[in-house]
Tab-separated table of C-alpha atoms in Angstrom:
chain	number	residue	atom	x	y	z
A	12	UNK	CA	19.572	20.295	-50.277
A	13	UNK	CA	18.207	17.517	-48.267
A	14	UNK	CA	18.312	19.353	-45.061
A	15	UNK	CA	17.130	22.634	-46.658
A	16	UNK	CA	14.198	21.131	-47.206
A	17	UNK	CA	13.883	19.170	-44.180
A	18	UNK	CA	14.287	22.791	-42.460
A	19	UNK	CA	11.612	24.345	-44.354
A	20	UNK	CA	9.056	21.468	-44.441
A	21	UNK	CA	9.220	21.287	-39.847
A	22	UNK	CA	9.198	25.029	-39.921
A	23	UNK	CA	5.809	24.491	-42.187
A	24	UNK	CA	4.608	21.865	-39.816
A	25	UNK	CA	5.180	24.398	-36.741
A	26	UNK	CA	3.566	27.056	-38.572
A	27	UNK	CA	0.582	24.936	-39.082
A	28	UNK	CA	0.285	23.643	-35.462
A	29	UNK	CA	0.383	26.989	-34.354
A	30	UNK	CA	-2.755	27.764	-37.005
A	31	UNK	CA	-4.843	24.731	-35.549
A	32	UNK	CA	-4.528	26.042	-32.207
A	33	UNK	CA	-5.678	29.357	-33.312
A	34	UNK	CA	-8.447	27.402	-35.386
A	35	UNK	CA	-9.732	26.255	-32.157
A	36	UNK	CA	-9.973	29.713	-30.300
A	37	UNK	CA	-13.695	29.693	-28.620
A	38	UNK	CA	-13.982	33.393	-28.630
A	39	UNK	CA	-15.573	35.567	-31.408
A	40	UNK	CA	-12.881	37.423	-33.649
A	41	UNK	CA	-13.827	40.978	-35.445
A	42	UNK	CA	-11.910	39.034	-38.906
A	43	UNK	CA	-13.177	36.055	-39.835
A	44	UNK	CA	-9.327	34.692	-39.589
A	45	UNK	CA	-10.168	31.331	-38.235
A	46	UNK	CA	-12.843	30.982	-41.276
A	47	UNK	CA	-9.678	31.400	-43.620
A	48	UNK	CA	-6.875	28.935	-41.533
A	49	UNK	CA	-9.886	26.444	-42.351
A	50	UNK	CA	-9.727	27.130	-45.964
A	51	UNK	CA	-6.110	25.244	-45.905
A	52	UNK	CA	-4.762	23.983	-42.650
A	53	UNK	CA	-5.884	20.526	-42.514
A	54	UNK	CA	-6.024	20.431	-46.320
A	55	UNK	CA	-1.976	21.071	-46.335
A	56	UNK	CA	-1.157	18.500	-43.414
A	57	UNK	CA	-2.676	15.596	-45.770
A	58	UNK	CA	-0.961	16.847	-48.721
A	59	UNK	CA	2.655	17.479	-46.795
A	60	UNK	CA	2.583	13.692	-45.006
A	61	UNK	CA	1.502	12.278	-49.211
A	62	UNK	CA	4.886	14.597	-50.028
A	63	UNK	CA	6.809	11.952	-48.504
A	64	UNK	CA	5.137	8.548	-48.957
A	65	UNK	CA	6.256	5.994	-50.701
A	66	UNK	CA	5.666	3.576	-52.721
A	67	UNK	CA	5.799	-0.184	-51.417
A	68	UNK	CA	5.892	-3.466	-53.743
A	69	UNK	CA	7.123	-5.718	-51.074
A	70	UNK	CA	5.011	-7.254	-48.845
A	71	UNK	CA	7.095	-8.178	-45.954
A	72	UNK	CA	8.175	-4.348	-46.862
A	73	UNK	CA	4.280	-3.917	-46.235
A	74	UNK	CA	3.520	-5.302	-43.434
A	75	UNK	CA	6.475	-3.267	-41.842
A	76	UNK	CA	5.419	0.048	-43.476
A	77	UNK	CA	2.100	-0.848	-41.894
A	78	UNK	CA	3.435	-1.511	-38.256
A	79	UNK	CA	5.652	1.450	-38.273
A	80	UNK	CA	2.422	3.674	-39.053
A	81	UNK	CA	0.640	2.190	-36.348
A	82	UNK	CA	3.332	2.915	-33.713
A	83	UNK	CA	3.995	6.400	-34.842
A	84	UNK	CA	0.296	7.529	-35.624
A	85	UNK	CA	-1.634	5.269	-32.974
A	86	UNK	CA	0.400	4.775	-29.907
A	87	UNK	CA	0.223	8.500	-29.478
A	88	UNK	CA	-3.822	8.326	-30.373
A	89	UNK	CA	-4.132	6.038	-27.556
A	90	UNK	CA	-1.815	7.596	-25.034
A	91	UNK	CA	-3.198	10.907	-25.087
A	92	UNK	CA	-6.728	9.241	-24.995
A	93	UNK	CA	-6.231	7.359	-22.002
A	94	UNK	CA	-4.386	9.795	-20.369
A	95	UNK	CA	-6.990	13.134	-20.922
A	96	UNK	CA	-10.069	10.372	-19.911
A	97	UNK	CA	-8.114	9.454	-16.765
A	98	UNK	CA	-7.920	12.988	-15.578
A	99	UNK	CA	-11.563	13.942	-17.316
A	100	UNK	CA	-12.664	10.996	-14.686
A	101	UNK	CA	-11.006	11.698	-12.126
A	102	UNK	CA	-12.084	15.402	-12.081
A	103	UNK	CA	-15.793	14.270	-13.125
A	104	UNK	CA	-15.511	11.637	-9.767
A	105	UNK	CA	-14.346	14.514	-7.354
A	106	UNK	CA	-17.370	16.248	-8.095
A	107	UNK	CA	-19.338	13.870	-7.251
A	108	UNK	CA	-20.511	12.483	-10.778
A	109	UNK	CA	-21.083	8.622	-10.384
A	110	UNK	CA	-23.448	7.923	-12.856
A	111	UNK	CA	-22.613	4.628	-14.349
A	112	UNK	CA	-24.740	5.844	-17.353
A	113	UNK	CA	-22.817	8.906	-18.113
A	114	UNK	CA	-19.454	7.259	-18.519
A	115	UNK	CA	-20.679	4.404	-20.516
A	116	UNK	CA	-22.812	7.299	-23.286
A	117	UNK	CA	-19.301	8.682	-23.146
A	118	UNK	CA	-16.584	5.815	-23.605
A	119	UNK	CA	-18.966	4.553	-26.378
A	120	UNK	CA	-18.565	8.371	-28.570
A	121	UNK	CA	-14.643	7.697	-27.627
A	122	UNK	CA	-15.189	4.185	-29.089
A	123	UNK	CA	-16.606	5.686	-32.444
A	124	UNK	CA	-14.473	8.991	-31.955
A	125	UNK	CA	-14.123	10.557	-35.138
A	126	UNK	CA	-17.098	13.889	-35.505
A	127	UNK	CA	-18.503	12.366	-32.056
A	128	UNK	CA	-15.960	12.852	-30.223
A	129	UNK	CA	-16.144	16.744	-29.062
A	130	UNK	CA	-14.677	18.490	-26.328
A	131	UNK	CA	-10.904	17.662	-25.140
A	132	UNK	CA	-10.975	15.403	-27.781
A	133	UNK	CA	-11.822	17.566	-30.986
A	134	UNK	CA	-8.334	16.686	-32.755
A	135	UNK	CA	-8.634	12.945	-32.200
A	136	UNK	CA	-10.418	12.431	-35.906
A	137	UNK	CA	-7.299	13.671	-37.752
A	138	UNK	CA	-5.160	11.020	-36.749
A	139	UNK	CA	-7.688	7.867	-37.541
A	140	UNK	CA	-8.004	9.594	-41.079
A	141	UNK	CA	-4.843	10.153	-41.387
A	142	UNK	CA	-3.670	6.028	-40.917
A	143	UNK	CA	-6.389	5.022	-42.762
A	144	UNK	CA	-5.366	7.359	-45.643
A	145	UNK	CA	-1.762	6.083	-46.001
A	146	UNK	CA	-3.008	2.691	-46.013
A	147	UNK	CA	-6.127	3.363	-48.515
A	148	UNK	CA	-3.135	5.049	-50.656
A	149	UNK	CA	-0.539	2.501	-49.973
A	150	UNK	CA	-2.704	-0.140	-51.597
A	151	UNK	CA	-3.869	2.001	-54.642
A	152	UNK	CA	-0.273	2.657	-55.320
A	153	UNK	CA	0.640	-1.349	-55.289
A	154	UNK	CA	-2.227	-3.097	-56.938
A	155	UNK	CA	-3.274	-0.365	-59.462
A	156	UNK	CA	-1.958	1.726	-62.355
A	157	UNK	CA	-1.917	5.062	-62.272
A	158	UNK	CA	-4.566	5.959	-64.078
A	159	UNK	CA	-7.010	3.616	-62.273
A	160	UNK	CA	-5.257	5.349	-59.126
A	161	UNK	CA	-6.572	8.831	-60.821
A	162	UNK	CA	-9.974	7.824	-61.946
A	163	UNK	CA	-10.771	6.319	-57.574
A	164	UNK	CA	-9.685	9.198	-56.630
A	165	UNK	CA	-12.050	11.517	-59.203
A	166	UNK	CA	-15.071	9.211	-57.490
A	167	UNK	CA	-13.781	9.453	-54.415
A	168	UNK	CA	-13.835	13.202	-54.570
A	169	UNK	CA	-17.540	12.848	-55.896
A	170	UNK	CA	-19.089	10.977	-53.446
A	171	UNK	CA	-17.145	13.040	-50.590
A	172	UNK	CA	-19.133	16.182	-52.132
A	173	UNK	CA	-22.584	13.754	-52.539
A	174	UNK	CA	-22.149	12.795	-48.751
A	175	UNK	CA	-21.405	16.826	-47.785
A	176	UNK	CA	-24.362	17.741	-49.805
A	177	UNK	CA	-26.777	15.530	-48.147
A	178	UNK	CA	-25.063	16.384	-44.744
A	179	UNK	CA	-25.710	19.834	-45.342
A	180	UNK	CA	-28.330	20.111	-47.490
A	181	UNK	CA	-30.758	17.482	-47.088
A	182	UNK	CA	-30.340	16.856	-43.255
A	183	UNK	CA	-29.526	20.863	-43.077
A	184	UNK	CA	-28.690	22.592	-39.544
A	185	UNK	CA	-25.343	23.204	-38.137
A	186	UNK	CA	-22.353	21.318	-39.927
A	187	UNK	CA	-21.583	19.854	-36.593
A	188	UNK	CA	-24.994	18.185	-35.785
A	189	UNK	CA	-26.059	17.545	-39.718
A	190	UNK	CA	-22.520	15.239	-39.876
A	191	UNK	CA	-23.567	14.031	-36.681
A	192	UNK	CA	-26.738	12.223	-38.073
A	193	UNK	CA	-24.293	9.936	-40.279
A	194	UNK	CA	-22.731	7.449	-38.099
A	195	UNK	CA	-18.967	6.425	-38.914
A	196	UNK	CA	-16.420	4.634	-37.137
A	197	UNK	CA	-13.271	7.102	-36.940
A	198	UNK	CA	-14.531	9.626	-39.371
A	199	UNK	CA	-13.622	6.785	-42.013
A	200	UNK	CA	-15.385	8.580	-44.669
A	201	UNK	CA	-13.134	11.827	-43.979
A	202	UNK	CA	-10.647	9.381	-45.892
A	203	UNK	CA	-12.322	10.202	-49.333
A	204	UNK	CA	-11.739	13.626	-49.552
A	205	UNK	CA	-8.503	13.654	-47.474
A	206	UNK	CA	-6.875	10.627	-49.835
A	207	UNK	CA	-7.222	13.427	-52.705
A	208	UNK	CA	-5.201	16.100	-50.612
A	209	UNK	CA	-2.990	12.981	-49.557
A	210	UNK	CA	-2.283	12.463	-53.627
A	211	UNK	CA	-1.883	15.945	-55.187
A	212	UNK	CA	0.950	16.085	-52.429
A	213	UNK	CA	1.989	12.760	-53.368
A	214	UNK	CA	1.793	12.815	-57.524
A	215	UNK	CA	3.565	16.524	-57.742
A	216	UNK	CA	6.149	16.246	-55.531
A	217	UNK	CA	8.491	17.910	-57.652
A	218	UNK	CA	6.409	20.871	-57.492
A	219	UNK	CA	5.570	21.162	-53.679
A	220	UNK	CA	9.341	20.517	-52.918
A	221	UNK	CA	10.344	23.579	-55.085
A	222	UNK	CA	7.548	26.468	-55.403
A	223	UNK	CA	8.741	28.784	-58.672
A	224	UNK	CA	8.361	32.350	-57.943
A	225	UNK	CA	5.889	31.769	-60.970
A	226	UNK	CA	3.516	29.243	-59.197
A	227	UNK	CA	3.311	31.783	-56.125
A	228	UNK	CA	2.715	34.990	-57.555
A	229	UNK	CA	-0.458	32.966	-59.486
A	230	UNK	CA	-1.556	31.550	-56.220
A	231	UNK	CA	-1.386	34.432	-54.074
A	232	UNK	CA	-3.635	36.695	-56.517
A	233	UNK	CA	-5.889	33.509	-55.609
A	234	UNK	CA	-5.630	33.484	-52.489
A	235	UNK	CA	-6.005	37.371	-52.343
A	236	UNK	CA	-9.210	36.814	-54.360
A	237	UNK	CA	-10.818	34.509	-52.603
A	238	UNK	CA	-10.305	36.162	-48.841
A	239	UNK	CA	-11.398	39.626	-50.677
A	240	UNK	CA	-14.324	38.271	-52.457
A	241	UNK	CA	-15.345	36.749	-49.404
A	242	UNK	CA	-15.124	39.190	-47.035
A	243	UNK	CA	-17.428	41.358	-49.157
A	244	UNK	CA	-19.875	38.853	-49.475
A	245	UNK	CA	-19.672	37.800	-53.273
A	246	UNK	CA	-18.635	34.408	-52.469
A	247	UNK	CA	-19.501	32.415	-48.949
A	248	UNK	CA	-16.753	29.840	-48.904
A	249	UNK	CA	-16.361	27.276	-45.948
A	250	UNK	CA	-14.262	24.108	-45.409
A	251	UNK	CA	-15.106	21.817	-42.923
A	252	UNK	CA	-12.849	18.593	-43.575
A	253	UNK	CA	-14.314	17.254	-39.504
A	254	UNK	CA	-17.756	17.582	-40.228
A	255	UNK	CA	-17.745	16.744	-44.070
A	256	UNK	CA	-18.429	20.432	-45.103
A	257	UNK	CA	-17.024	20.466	-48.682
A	258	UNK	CA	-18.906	24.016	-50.400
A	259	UNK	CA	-17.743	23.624	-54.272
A	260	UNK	CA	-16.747	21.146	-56.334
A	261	UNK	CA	-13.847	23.030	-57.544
A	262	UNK	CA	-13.079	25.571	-54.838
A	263	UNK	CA	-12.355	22.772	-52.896
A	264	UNK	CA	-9.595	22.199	-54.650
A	265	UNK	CA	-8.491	25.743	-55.918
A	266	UNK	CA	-8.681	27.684	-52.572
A	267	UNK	CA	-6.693	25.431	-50.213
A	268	UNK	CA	-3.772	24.122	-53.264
A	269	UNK	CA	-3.572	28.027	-54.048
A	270	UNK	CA	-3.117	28.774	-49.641
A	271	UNK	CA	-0.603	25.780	-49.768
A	272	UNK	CA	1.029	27.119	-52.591
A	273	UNK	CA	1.746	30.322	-51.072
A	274	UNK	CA	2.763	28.658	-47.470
A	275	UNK	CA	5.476	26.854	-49.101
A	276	UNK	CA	7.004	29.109	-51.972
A	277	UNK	CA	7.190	31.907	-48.712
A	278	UNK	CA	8.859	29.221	-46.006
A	279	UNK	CA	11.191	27.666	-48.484
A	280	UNK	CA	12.300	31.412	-49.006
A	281	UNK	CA	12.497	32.540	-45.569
A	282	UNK	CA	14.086	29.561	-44.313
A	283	UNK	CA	17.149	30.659	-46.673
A	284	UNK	CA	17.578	33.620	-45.142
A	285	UNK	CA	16.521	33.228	-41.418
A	286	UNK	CA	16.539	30.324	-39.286
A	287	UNK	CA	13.061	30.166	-37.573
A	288	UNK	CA	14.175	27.361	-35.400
A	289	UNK	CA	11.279	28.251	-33.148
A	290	UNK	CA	8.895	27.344	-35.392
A	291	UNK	CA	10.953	24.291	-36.372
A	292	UNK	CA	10.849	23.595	-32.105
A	293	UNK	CA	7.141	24.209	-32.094
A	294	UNK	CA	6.832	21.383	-34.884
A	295	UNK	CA	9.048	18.559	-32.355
A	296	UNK	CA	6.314	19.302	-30.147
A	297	UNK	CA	3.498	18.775	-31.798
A	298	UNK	CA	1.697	15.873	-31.169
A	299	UNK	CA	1.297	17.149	-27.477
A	300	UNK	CA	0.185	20.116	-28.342
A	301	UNK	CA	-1.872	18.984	-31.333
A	302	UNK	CA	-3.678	16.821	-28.650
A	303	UNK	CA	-3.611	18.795	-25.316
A	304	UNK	CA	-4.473	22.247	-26.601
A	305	UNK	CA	-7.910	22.374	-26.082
A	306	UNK	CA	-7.922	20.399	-22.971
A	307	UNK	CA	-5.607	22.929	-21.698
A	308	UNK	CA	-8.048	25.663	-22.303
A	309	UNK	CA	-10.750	23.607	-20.727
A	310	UNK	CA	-8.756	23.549	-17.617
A	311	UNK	CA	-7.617	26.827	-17.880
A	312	UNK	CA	-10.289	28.939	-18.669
A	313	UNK	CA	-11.714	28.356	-15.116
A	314	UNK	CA	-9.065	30.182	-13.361
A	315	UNK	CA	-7.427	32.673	-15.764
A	316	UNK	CA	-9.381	35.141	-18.508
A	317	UNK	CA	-7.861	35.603	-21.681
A	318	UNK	CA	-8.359	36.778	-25.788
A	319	UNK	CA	-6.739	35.019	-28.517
A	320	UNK	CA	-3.013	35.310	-27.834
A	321	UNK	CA	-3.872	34.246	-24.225
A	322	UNK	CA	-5.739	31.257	-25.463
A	323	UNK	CA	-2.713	30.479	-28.485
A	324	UNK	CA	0.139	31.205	-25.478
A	325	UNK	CA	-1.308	28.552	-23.229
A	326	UNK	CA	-2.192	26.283	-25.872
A	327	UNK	CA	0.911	26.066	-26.997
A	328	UNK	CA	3.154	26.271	-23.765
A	329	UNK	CA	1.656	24.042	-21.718
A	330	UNK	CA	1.445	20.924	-23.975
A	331	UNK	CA	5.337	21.909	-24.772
A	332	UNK	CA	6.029	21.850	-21.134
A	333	UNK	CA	4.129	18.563	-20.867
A	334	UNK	CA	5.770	16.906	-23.869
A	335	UNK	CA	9.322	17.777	-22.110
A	336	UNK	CA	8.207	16.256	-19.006
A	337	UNK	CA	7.006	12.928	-20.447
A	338	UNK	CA	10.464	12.720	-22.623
A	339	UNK	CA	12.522	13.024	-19.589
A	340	UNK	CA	10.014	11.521	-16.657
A	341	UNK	CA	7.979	8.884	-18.294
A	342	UNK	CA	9.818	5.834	-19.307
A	343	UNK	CA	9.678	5.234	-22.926
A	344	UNK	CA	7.939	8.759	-22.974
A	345	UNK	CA	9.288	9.602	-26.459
A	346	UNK	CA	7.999	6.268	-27.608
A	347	UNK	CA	4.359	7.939	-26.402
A	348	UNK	CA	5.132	10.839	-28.279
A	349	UNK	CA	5.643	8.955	-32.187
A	350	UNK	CA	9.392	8.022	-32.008
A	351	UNK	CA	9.659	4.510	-32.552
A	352	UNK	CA	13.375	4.466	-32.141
A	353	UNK	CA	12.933	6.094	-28.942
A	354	UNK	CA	13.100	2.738	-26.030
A	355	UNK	CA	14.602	4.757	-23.320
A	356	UNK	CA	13.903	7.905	-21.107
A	357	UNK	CA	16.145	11.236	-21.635
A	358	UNK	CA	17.825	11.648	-18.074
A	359	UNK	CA	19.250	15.331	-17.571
């Protein structure tokens, strides 16, 4: 059972990688298909990693739990960070760009990364909210009851909507440049609305880990609702975790369980029947490409034209071929990559 679900839960992962890539497509679409992947995608990765915490009383268990986040969440945040500015450098030098100014305006958005940090480095906020989630959630779960646990989290969901609103209300323009106008280290206040996602996956466990046919029937009529009703124009949903673009106080909740709901139930399924190991492959791969895929296109798009499956091919072969290469080049490569019990190069 254990490695049934195991299965299904990296094939999930793999599907979802592949949907942030897609998310990330520059080019304009004839379906707004993108507009719908945002609905869920970075909804269900908080929700899948609060599947599997755990609880921690200890605190020389703590301060372990804590250190073993770091490595796997933050050495990798830091590697690919160095590594895409080295080469952005580089290739900024060789064409003759040596304004001092330039490169200190831009190490100092890398420094408060998070919303500010655009370009090659558009996936970068995920991981800082996602560390600062488990540990925001680590010590709710060890210093409070439940039900205090419950009633944070119902404020914390209130002022993440109160910030969104003034974001996109009261500042108004683009979601991009309204969130813009608040300044935050790491997209810290991201945390408040991801910590909720974090908990649903966390406090019905039992649930995610076994969809009844029941529970997905119900949320695909949702699902097909909501992309129906949209598409005609009766509703104008939009979810925006990056840029703090939260629409409806209860959509926000509704929409991307009932897309999560349906992800599952159909994987756990499938996976019974047929393997999908590529999609399992895609998910060992993943922090390279979650990190690389955009820089790829930025490199890419200068030599080579493509649509949407050109853009989602590259994005995802290239930071697999690159993740191989650093397992079996760099020393300690895997290490780079989020294994911390990884301390020695693969050697063919």
């Amino acid at each position: 059972m254990t490695q049934k679900r195991l299965t299904w839960v990296d094939v999930t992962k793999g599907f979802l990688m592949i949907l942030v890539v897609i998310g990330h497509y520059p080019g304009e679409l004839n379906f707004p298909f993108i507009k719908y992947i945002y609905w869920f995608h970075m909804p269900a990765f908080f929700l899948l990693s609060g599947i599997f915490f755990k609880e921690i009383k200890d605190d020389q268990n703590t301060k372990g739990t804590i250190k073993k986040r770091f490595m796997q969440l933050m050495v990798p945040y830091l590697f690919f960070l160095f590594v895409i500015t080295a080469v952005r450098y580089s290739m900024e030098l060789a064409l003759g760009n040596f304004e001092l100014s330039w490169y200190l305006q831009d190490l100092w958005k890398l420094v408060i990364a998070g919303r500010f940090a655009r370009g090659a480095y558009g996936v970068f906020w995920f991981i800082t909210t996602l560390f600062f989630t488990y540990l925001l959630f680590m010590w709710m779960t060890k210093y409070l009851s439940r039900i205090k646990q419950v009633m944070l989290l119902v404020i914390f969901y209130l002022v993440a909507h109160l910030e969104s609103i003034f974001a996109m209300h009261v500042i108004s323009g683009g979601p991009a440049e309204a969130a813009q106008t608040i300044p935050m280290l790491w997209n810290l206040d991201v945390v408040l609305m991801a910590i909720v996602y974090f908990s649903l996956g966390y406090y019905a466990k039992s649930i995610w880990m076994n969809i009844k046919i029941h529970w997905l029937l119900g949320a695909l009529l949702v699902v097909l609702g909501a992309v129906v009703t949209d598409y005609v124009g009766i509703i104008d949903y939009h979810l925006s975790m990056k840029f703090l673009r939260y629409d409806h106080l209860v959509l926000d909740l509704v929409i991307p369980m009932a897309f999560i709901i349906v992800m599952l139930g159909i994987f756990q399924r499938l996976t019974t029947i047929l393997p999908l190991e590529w999609l399992a492959k895609v998910e060992k791969h993943s922090i390279a490409i979650m990190y690389l895929h955009i820089f790829t296109d930025i490199i890419m798009n200068d030599y080579f034209h493509y649509g949407l499956i050109g853009f989602t091919t590259l994005g995802l072969a290239v930071p697999i071929l690159i993740s191989i290469v650093i397992q079996k080049i760099i020393p300690y490569g895997k290490f780079f990559l989020g294994d911390i019990r990884a301390k020695k190069p693969i050697h063919l």
